[in-house]
Amino acid sequence: MELPILNREQTPAGGCSKSACGTTTDQMTHLPEAIREKVHNHPCYSEEAHHHYARMHVAVAPACNIQCHYCNRKYDCANESRPGVVSELLSPTQAAKKVLAVASQIPQMTVLGVAGPGDPLANPERTFETFEEIAAKAPDIKLCLSTNGLNLPDNVDRIAALNVDHVTITINCVDPEVGAEIYPWIFWNNRRIRGAKGAKILIRQQQKGLEMLVERGILVKVNSVMIPGVNDAHLKEVSKIVKQKGAFLHNVMPLIAEAEHGTFYGVMGQRSPTASDLQALQDDCSGDMNMMRHCRQCRADAVGLLGEDRGQEFTMDKIEHMEIDFEAAMVKRKQVHDGIEAMRAERKTAQETAQETAPEAILPQGCRPALLAVASKGSGLVNEHFGHAREFLIYEASPAEVRFMGARKVPAYCTGAMECGDGETALDVILDTLSDCEGVISAKVGIDPWAQLEAAGIQPYGEYAMEPIEDAVRAVYGEMIKSGRLESTDAMISQAG
Ligand code: SF4
């Protein structure tokens, strides 16, 4: 199936037409209706949905059949998770119980994924039993699977039979020589196979599995870990090939390599990419492929909206004591989902009306784009205090559009009333992380961080609390233009000349 490319249009250097001016790039508009339907409330497959809907992973798959240099399974698998111990491994029955508990308490949870901590298909019985139990008890929850792909072809029919209609394959290379630098070995036909020979088998299985899933109409996302000096120059080729084979979305994630995680790369001092390295590669790949930019590299037992982790509220000892009336929960879930959809529709209409009826909102041509950081804890609103933010959403505003560029994790500046203002180190990290941004929009900012942000050339904006993010970004960009902070591209060219 040939899928249209999302986010293909790059921001023009200047100029805009009335129809495009001030719009938000909508990842969904170009998709066929059937696919839009499938991803509409999926927080990982739809960028817009990730503001509203939550996901959870259950850690039922401990074993793995390959070794990646970025992974240490005493910790979370880096295949779709950030390093950190999985709190508890679950049996399929425990996992189903946990899913029902979370579905009742977090009604906006729409997606259940099995993503480790090993490989779900190296533990097929545990994985499929989990899916069977959940499909029987909570049919409104979408089932997802994330795999390294080695055992994928043998399991595609079972995946399709269980209506698992979103699968992620981690594909870091299409060249066995590159693979040999990432995978020291694979376990195949009861033997350990090392180096390029092993990588060749892995690549073959991944591509075959991808094609088989696509033939069955299952949406496939490909994850790639960007490893500077190892596969960064190669990932554009990966993107092109997986797109040709029918993958729907490509998620290029930064390598996480810290010595304390005990991974090969961590111990060897392999560097991770910077935010701008990652962004540049994602932009490079986006000519051939739909790119995911909102991934949070979640734990294999993550719970909640992307970017938050409520796993500690749902440990098995707590779940054992929870009274779960799932029939009542199903009614509540429907009401909450209907409410979210009504709000999304209302915002869309308001945006369209504003574009049609407020020509003064059209921004002057020729202004250069600017990066703005936003503090949000969900619902697509500016609703987080600067000091409490553990991540900032980065948007690029231009006369033509407001474009989501990614999320950047930071330590919270203020972790409690007593420590507020004591977070100089955290603030240094935040200033560094946002150094390429020209403004930060949050629900509130304290006096001290305000002054330091200004001194660092990052203008704080606190007057857009509870406003939709895109509206706030557009308004701030307009303010920046009016105040003369953004020279036009023409002016920059003539200055340079
Ligand atoms: S790791 Fe990325 S793709 Fe997987 S659940 Fe988290 S955000 Fe979604």
PDB file of N, CA, C and O and ligand atoms in Angstrom, residues 44 55 57 80 221 251 292 294-298 306, ligand 1:
ATOM      1  N   CYS A  44       0.846   7.389  19.860  1.00  0.00           N
ATOM      2  CA  CYS A  44       2.161   7.301  19.224  1.00  0.00           C
ATOM      3  C   CYS A  44       2.071   7.491  17.716  1.00  0.00           C
ATOM      4  O   CYS A  44       2.983   8.031  17.102  1.00  0.00           O
ATOM      5  N   ARG A  55      -1.104   5.920  26.891  1.00  0.00           N
ATOM      6  CA  ARG A  55      -0.746   4.539  26.555  1.00  0.00           C
ATOM      7  C   ARG A  55      -0.204   3.850  27.809  1.00  0.00           C
ATOM      8  O   ARG A  55       0.168   4.492  28.779  1.00  0.00           O
ATOM      9  N   HIS A  57       2.398   0.281  28.798  1.00  0.00           N
ATOM     10  CA  HIS A  57       3.138  -0.924  28.431  1.00  0.00           C
ATOM     11  C   HIS A  57       3.045  -1.902  29.591  1.00  0.00           C
ATOM     12  O   HIS A  57       3.075  -1.481  30.740  1.00  0.00           O
ATOM     13  N   GLU A  80      12.600   0.804  22.402  1.00  0.00           N
ATOM     14  CA  GLU A  80      11.389   1.478  22.872  1.00  0.00           C
ATOM     15  C   GLU A  80      11.351   1.747  24.362  1.00  0.00           C
ATOM     16  O   GLU A  80      10.290   1.737  24.966  1.00  0.00           O
ATOM     17  N   LYS A 221       5.216   0.908  12.287  1.00  0.00           N
ATOM     18  CA  LYS A 221       6.122   2.023  12.595  1.00  0.00           C
ATOM     19  C   LYS A 221       7.511   1.420  12.723  1.00  0.00           C
ATOM     20  O   LYS A 221       7.666   0.337  13.287  1.00  0.00           O
ATOM     21  N   ASN A 251      10.463   6.532  13.244  1.00  0.00           N
ATOM     22  CA  ASN A 251      10.749   7.189  14.518  1.00  0.00           C
ATOM     23  C   ASN A 251      12.252   7.081  14.772  1.00  0.00           C
ATOM     24  O   ASN A 251      12.733   6.039  15.202  1.00  0.00           O
ATOM     25  N   MET A 292       8.049  10.483  12.992  1.00  0.00           N
ATOM     26  CA  MET A 292       7.495  10.685  14.325  1.00  0.00           C
ATOM     27  C   MET A 292       8.483  11.547  15.093  1.00  0.00           C
ATOM     28  O   MET A 292       9.668  11.250  15.129  1.00  0.00           O
ATOM     29  N   HIS A 294       7.430  12.896  18.307  1.00  0.00           N
ATOM     30  CA  HIS A 294       6.957  13.105  19.678  1.00  0.00           C
ATOM     31  C   HIS A 294       7.217  11.898  20.578  1.00  0.00           C
ATOM     32  O   HIS A 294       6.660  11.797  21.659  1.00  0.00           O
ATOM     33  N   CYS A 295       8.071  10.968  20.134  1.00  0.00           N
ATOM     34  CA  CYS A 295       8.356   9.782  20.953  1.00  0.00           C
ATOM     35  C   CYS A 295       9.081  10.194  22.236  1.00  0.00           C
ATOM     36  O   CYS A 295       9.920  11.086  22.227  1.00  0.00           O
ATOM     37  N   ARG A 296       8.767   9.529  23.330  1.00  0.00           N
ATOM     38  CA  ARG A 296       9.414   9.847  24.618  1.00  0.00           C
ATOM     39  C   ARG A 296      10.324   8.711  25.093  1.00  0.00           C
ATOM     40  O   ARG A 296      10.752   8.705  26.222  1.00  0.00           O
ATOM     41  N   GLN A 297      10.584   7.723  24.242  1.00  0.00           N
ATOM     42  CA  GLN A 297      11.450   6.588  24.614  1.00  0.00           C
ATOM     43  C   GLN A 297      11.038   6.025  25.990  1.00  0.00           C
ATOM     44  O   GLN A 297      11.812   6.014  26.942  1.00  0.00           O
ATOM     45  N   CYS A 298       9.802   5.551  26.002  1.00  0.00           N
ATOM     46  CA  CYS A 298       9.170   5.161  27.270  1.00  0.00           C
ATOM     47  C   CYS A 298       9.755   3.882  27.855  1.00  0.00           C
ATOM     48  O   CYS A 298      10.277   3.038  27.133  1.00  0.00           O
ATOM     49  N   LEU A 306       2.047  10.360  27.137  1.00  0.00           N
ATOM     50  CA  LEU A 306       3.467  10.356  26.774  1.00  0.00           C
ATOM     51  C   LEU A 306       4.124  11.497  27.546  1.00  0.00           C
ATOM     52  O   LEU A 306       3.601  12.598  27.615  1.00  0.00           O
TER      53      LEU A 306
HETATM   54  S1  SF4 B   1       8.375   4.621  23.218  1.00  0.00           S
HETATM   55 FE1  SF4 B   1       7.660   6.128  21.701  1.00  0.00          FE
HETATM   56  S2  SF4 B   1       6.362   4.962  20.375  1.00  0.00           S
HETATM   57 FE2  SF4 B   1       6.607   3.713  22.237  1.00  0.00          FE
HETATM   58  S3  SF4 B   1       4.904   4.283  23.585  1.00  0.00           S
HETATM   59 FE3  SF4 B   1       6.553   5.642  24.066  1.00  0.00          FE
HETATM   60  S4  SF4 B   1       6.153   7.422  22.773  1.00  0.00           S
HETATM   61 FE4  SF4 B   1       4.997   5.775  21.921  1.00  0.00          FE
END
